[in-house]
GROMACS .gro file of C-alpha atoms in nm:
model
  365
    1UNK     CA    1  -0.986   1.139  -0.247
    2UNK     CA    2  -0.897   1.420  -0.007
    3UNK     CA    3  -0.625   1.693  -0.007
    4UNK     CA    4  -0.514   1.842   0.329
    5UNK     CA    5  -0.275   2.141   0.321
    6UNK     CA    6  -0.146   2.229   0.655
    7UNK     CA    7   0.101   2.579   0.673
    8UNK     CA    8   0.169   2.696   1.008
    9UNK     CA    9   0.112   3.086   1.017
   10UNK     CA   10   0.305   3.259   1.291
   11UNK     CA   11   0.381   3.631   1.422
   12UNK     CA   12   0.749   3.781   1.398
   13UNK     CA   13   0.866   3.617   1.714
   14UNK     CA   14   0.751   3.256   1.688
   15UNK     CA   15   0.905   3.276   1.316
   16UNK     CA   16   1.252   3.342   1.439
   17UNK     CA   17   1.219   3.102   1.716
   18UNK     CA   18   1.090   2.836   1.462
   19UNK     CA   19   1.382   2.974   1.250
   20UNK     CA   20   1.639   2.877   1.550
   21UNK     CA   21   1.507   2.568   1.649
   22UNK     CA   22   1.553   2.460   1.305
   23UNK     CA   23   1.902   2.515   1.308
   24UNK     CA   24   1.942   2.243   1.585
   25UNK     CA   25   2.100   1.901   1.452
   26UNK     CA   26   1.854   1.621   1.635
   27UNK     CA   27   2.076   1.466   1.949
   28UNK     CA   28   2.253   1.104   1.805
   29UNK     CA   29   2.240   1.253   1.438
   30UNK     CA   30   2.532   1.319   1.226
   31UNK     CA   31   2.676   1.675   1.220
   32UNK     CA   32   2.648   1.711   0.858
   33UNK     CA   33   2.268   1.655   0.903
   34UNK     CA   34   2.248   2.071   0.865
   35UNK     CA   35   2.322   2.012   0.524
   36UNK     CA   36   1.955   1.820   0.470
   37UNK     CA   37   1.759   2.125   0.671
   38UNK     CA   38   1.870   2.389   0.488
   39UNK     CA   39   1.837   2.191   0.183
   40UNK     CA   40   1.503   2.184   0.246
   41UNK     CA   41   1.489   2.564   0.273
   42UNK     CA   42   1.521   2.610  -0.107
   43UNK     CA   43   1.276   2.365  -0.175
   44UNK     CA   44   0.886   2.353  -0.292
   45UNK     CA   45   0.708   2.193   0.013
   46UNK     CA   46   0.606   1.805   0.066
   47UNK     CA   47   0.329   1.640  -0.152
   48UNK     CA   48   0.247   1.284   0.044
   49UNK     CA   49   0.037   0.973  -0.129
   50UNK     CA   50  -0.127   0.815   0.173
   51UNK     CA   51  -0.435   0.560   0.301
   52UNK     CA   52  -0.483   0.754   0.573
   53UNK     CA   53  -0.740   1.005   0.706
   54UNK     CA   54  -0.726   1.355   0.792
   55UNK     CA   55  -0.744   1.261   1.187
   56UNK     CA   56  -0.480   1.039   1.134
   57UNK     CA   57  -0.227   1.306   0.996
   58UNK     CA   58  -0.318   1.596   1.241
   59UNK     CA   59  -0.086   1.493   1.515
   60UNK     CA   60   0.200   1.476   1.331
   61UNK     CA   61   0.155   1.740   1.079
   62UNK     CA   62   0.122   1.962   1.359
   63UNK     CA   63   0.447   1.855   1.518
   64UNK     CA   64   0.619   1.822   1.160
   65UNK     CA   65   0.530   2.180   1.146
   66UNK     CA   66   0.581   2.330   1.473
   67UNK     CA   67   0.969   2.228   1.426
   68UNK     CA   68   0.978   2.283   1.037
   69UNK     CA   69   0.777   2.562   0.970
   70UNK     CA   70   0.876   2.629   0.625
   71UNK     CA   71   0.785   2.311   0.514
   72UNK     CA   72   0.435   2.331   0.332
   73UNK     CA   73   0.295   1.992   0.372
   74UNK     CA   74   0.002   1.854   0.136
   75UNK     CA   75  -0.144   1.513   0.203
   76UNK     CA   76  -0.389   1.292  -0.036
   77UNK     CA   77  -0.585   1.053   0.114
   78UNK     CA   78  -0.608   0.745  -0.130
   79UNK     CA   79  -0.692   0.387  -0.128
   80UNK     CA   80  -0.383   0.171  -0.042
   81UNK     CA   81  -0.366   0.031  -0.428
   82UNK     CA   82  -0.408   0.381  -0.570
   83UNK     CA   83  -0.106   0.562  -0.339
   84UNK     CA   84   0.095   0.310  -0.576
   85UNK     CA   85  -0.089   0.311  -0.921
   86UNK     CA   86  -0.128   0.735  -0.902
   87UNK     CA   87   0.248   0.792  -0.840
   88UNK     CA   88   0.347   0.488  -1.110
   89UNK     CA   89   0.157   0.681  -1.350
   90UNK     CA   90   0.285   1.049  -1.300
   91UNK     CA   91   0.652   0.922  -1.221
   92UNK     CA   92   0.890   1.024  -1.476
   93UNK     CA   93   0.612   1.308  -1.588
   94UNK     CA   94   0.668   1.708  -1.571
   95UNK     CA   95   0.333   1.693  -1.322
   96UNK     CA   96   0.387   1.740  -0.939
   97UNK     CA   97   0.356   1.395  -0.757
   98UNK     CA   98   0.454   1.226  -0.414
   99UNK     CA   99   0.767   1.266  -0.218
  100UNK     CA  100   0.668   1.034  -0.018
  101UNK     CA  101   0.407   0.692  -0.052
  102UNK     CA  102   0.263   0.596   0.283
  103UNK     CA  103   0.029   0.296   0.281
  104UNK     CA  104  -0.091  -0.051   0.315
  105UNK     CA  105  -0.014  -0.253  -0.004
  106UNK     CA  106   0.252  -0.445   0.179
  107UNK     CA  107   0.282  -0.675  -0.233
  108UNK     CA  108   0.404  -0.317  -0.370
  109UNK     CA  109   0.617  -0.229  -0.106
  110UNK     CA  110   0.742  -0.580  -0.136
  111UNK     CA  111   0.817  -0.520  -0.515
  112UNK     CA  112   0.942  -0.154  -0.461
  113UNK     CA  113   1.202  -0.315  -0.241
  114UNK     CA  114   1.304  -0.597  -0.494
  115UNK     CA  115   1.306  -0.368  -0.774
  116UNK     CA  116   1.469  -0.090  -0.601
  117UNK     CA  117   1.207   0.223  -0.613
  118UNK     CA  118   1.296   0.368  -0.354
  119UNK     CA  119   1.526   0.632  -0.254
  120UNK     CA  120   1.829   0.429  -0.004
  121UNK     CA  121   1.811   0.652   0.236
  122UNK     CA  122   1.895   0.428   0.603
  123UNK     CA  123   1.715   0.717   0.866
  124UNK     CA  124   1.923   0.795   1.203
  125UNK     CA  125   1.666   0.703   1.405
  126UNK     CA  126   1.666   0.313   1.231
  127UNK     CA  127   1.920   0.214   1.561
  128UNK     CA  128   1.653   0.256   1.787
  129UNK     CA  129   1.394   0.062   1.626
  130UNK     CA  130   1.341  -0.321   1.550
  131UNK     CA  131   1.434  -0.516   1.292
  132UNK     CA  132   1.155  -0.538   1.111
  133UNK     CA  133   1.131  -0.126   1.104
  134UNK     CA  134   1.356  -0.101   0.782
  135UNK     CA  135   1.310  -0.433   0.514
  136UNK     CA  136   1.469  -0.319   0.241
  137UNK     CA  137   1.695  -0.001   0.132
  138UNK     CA  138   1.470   0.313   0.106
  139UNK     CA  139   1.174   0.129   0.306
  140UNK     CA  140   1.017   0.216   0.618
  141UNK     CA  141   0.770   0.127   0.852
  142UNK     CA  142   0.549   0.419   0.989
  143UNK     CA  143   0.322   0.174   1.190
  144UNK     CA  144   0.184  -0.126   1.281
  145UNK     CA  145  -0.156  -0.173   1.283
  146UNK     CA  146  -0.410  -0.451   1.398
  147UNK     CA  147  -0.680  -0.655   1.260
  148UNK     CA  148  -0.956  -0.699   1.495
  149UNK     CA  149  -1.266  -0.907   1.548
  150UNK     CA  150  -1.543  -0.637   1.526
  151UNK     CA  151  -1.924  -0.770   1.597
  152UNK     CA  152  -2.233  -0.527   1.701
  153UNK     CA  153  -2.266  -0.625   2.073
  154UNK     CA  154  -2.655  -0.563   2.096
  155UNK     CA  155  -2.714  -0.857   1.861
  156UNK     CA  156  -2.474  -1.062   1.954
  157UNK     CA  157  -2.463  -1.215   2.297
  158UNK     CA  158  -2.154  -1.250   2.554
  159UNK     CA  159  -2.177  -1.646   2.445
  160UNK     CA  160  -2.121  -1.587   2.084
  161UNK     CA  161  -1.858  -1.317   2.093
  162UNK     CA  162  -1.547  -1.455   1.958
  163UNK     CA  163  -1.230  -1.411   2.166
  164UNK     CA  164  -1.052  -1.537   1.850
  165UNK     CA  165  -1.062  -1.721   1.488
  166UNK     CA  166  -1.132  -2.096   1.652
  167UNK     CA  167  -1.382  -1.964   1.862
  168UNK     CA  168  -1.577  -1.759   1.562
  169UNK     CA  169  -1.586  -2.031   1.332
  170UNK     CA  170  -1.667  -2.248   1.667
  171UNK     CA  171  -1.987  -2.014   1.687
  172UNK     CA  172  -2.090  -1.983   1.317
  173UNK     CA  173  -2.076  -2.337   1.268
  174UNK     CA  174  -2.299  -2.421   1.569
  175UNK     CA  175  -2.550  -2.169   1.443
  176UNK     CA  176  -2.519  -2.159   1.047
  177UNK     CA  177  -2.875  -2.007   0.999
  178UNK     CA  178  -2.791  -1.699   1.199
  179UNK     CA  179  -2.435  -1.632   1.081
  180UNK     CA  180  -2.437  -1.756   0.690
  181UNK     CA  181  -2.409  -1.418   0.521
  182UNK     CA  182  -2.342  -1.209   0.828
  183UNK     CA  183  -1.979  -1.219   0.847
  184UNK     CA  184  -1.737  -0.961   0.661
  185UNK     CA  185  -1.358  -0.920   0.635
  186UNK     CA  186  -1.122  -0.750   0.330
  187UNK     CA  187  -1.163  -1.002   0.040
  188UNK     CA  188  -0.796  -1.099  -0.034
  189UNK     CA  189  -0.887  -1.166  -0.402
  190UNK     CA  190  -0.997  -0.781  -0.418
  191UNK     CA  191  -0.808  -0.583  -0.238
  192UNK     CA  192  -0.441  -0.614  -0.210
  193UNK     CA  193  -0.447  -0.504   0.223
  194UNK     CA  194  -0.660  -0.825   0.205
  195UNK     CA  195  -0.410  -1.012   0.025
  196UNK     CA  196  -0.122  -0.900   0.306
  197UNK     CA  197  -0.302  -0.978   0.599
  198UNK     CA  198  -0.451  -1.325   0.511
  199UNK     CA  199  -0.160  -1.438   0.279
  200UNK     CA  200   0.044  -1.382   0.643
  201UNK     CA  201  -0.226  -1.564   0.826
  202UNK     CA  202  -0.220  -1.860   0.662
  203UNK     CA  203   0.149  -1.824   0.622
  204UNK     CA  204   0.134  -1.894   0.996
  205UNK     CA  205  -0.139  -2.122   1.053
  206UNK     CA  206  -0.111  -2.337   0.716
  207UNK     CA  207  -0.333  -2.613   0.694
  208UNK     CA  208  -0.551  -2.525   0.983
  209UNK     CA  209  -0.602  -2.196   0.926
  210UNK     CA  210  -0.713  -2.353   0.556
  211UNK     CA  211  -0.918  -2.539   0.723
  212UNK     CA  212  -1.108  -2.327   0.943
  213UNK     CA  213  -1.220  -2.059   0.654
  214UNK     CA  214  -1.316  -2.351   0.436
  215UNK     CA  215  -1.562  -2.414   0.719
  216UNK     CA  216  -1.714  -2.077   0.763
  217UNK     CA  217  -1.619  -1.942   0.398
  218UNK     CA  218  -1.959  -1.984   0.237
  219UNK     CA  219  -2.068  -1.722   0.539
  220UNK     CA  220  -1.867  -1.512   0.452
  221UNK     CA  221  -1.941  -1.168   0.235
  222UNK     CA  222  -1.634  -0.948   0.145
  223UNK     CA  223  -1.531  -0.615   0.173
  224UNK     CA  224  -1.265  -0.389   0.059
  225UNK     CA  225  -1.237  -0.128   0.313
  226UNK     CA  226  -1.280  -0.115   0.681
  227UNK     CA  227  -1.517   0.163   0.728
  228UNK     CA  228  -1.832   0.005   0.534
  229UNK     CA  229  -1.736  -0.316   0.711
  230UNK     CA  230  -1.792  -0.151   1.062
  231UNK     CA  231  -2.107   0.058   0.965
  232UNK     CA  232  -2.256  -0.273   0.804
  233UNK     CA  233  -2.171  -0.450   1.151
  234UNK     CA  234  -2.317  -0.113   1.344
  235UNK     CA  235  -2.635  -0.125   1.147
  236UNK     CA  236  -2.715  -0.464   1.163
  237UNK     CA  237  -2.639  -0.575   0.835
  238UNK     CA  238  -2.335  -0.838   0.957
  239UNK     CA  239  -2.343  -0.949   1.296
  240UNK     CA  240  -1.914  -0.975   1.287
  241UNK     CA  241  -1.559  -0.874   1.073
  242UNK     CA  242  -1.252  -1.086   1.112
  243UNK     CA  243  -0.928  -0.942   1.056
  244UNK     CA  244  -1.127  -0.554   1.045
  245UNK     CA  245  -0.877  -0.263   1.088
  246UNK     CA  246  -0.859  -0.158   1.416
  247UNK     CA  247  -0.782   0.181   1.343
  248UNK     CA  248  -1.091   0.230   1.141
  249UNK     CA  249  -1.274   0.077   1.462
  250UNK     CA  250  -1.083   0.277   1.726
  251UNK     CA  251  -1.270   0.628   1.671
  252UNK     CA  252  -1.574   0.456   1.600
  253UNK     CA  253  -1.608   0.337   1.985
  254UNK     CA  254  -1.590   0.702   2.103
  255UNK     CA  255  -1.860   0.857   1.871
  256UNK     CA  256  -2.230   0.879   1.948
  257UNK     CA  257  -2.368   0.521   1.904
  258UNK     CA  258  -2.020   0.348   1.958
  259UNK     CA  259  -2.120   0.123   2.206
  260UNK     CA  260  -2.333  -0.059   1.984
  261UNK     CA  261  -1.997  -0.226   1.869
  262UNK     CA  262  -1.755  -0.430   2.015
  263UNK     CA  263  -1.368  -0.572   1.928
  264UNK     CA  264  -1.153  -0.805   2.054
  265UNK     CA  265  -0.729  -0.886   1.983
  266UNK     CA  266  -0.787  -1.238   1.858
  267UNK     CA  267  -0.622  -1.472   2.109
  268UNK     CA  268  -0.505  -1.763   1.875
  269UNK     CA  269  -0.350  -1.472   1.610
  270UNK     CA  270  -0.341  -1.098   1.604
  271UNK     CA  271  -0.264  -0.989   1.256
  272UNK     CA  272  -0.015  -0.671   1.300
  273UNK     CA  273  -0.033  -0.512   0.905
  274UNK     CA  274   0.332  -0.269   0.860
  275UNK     CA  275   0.229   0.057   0.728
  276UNK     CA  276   0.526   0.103   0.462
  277UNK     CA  277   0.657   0.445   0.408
  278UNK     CA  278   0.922   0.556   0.167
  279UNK     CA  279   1.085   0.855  -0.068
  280UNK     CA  280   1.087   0.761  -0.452
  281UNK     CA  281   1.380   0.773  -0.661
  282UNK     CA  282   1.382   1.146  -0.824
  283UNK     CA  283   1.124   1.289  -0.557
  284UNK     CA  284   1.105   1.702  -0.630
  285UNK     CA  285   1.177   1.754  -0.279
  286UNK     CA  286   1.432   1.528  -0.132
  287UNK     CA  287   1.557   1.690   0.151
  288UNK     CA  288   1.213   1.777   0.324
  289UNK     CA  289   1.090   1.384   0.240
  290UNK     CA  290   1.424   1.301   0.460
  291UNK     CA  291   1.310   1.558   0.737
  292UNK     CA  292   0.971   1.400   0.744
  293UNK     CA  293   1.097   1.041   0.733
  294UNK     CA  294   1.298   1.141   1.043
  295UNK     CA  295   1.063   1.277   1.263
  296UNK     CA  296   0.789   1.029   1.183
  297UNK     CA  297   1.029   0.768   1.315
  298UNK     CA  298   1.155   0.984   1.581
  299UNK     CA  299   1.017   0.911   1.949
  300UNK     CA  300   0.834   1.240   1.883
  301UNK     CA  301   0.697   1.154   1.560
  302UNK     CA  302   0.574   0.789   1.675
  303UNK     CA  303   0.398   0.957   1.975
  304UNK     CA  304   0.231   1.163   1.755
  305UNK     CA  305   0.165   0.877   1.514
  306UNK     CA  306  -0.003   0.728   1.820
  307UNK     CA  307  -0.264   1.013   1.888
  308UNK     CA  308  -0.358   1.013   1.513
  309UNK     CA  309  -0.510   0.662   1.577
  310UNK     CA  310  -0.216   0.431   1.443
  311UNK     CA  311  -0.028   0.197   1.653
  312UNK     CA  312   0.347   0.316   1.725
  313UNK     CA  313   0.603   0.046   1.758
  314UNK     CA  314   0.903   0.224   1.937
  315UNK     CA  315   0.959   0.064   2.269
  316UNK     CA  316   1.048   0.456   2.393
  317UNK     CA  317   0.643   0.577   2.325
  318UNK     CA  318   0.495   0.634   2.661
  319UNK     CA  319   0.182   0.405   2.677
  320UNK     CA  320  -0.001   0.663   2.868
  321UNK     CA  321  -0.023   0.897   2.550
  322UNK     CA  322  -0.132   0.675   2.302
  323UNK     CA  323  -0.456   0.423   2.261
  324UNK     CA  324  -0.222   0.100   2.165
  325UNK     CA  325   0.171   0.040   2.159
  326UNK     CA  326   0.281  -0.282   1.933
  327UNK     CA  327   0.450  -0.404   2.242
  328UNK     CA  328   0.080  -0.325   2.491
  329UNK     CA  329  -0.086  -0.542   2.227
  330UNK     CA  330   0.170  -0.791   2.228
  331UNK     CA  331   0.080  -0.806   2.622
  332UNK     CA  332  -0.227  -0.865   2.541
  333UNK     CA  333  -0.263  -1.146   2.295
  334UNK     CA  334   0.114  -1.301   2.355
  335UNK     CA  335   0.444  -1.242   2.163
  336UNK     CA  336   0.355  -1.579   2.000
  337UNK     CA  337   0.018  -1.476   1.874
  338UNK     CA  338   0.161  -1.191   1.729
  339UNK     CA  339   0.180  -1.241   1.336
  340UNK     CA  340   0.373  -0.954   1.173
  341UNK     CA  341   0.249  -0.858   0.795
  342UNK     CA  342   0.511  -0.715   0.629
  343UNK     CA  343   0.670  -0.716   0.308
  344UNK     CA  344   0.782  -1.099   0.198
  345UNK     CA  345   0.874  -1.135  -0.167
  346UNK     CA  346   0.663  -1.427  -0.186
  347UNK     CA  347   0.370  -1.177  -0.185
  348UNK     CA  348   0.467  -1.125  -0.556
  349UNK     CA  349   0.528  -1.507  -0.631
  350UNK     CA  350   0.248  -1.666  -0.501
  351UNK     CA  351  -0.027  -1.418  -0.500
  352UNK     CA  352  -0.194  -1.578  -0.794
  353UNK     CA  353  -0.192  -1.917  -0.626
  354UNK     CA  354  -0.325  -1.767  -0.313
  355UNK     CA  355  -0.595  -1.583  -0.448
  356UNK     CA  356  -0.727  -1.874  -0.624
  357UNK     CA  357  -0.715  -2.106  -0.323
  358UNK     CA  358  -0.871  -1.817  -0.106
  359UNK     CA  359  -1.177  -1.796  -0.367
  360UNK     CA  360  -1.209  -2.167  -0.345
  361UNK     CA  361  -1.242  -2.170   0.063
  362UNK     CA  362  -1.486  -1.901   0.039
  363UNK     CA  363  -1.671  -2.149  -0.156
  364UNK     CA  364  -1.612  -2.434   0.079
  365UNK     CA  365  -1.369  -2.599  -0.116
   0.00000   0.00000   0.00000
């Protein structure tokens, strides 16, 4: 677990321009929107559960900050699961806890939205985003991020790279001695980001995606985070990941010894996992969770969201500032190879079916 606090500390005259600019409405926002700013004036700062790292939230905390500079901001980096199981347990309690859960457990977002968690607040800045952007009442979608194939390029040669999920499984089955026990991806029966992305896989694919792990499932050894997965690959340990985070892969490249791994967009289905974000019913701090909610969707915000490492889905993010755009990916593989993990109820209802049909293709059954 790690706590980030950013303030912003300024001299006399950047405090009363910061002081000004926060007195601006945003353009397209309702007049009465001054009433949220300077409610946020009176209140204790932001406390926000998220999966995601330190280099993820500079960006935007900066920017967050820059135009709200009273807002103290505190962020704790947790595992998707845990965002959801630590504010559970303090909710309703005289402790501090989140005003606002960012993360990856797309089954608890699912059942937030069902059961009505969240605080219905529909953002200005929803018109200018797609449909999928806001699922249910008080539920938002910060980013969209893709699952990769990751493999460590000095082992494996240009012929056995997989382009995509047919052609890995084409590759492992052709050469079972060198790939059984060398391949890694989240274990869906362990980790519920696992359950999200494959449950939506196979959602798409049916039978034949059923099919094609039963064939390589005995291979397979898995994980529960993306960052072990890619040093295991680096180091030799797997030769490849399916369905790896790409933003836990992203930074990787660009650090001393990156080029010893490689990644491609599968090209027969590009899982794209919806980073839920939302304020809970009775958060402390209401009016600043609102502010940040904003600007995180805000063509600022997702620009920002972008430099941290995520992928930003507003068509209005220039592609030039950022590493990936949903829409540049969708280039890439094709709209139709796009397959969109989000919140579906039927996460809740048929995750124990799943899970034990998952655990019996890993066997080979």
């Amino acid at each position: 677990m790690k706590l980030t606090t950013l303030s912003v500390m300024a001299g006399l005259f950047a405090g009363i321009a910061g002081f000004a600019q926060a007195q601006e409405v945003p353009a397209g926002y309702p007049a009465d929107y001054s009433k949220i700013i300077e409610g946020s004036r009176a209140e204790s700062g932001l406390m926000i559960y998220s999966n995601m790292a330190d280099n993820n939230w500079q960006p935007i905390l900066k920017g967050f900050s820059a135009k709200y500079p009273w807002v103290k901001v505190e962020t704790i980096d947790l595992g998707s699961g845990t965002v959801h199981s630590r504010w559970e347990a303090e909710k309703g309690s005289k402790s501090r806890t989140a005003d606002v859960l960012v993360s990856g457990a797309n089954d608890r977002w699912a059942a937030y939205g069902k059961d009505g968690l969240m605080e219905d607040y529909k953002s200005p800045e929803i018109a200018q985003l797609p449909e999928f952007a806001y699922p249910y009442p008080g539920v938002n979608v910060l980013s969209t991020d893709p699952l990769v194939i990751t493999y460590n390029a000095a082992l494996l040669p240009d012929t056995q790279r997989p382009k995509g999920f047919a052609s890995l499984v084409a590759a492992a089955t052709a050469d079972p001695d060198t790939f059984t026990g060398k391949i890694t991806t989240y274990d869906a029966a362990r980790n519920s980001f696992g359950l999200s992305a494959w449950w939506s896989y196979m959602d798409k694919k049916g039978e034949q995606g059923w099919s094609d792990l039963r064939k390589i499932g005995p291979m397979i050894r898995g994980e529960t985070s993306g960052g072990p997965m890619n040093e295991k690959i680096a180091t030799g340990e797997y030769l490849m990941g399916i369905a790896v985070s790409g933003i836990t892969i992203f930074p990787r490249l660009e650090q001393p010894g990156g080029e010893i791994l490689g990644f491609a967009f599968p090209d027969d289905g590009t899982i794209m996992m919806l980073r839920g974000m939302g304020i809970p019913k009775g958060a402390a701090n209401p009016n600043s969770a609102k502010l940040f909610i904003d600007y995180a969707l805000s063509q600022e915000g997702q620009t920002l969201v972008g430099k941290g490492g995520l992928v930003p889905y507003r068509e209005d993010v220039p592609e030039d500032q950022v590493r990936y755009t949903f829409q540049k990916i969708s280039e890439i593989v094709g709209k139709d190879n796009i397959i969109t993990a989000g919140f579906d109820q039927r996460l809740i209802t048929e995750a124990g079916p799943f899970v034990e049909k998952w655990n019996a293709a890993i066997a080979g059954k």
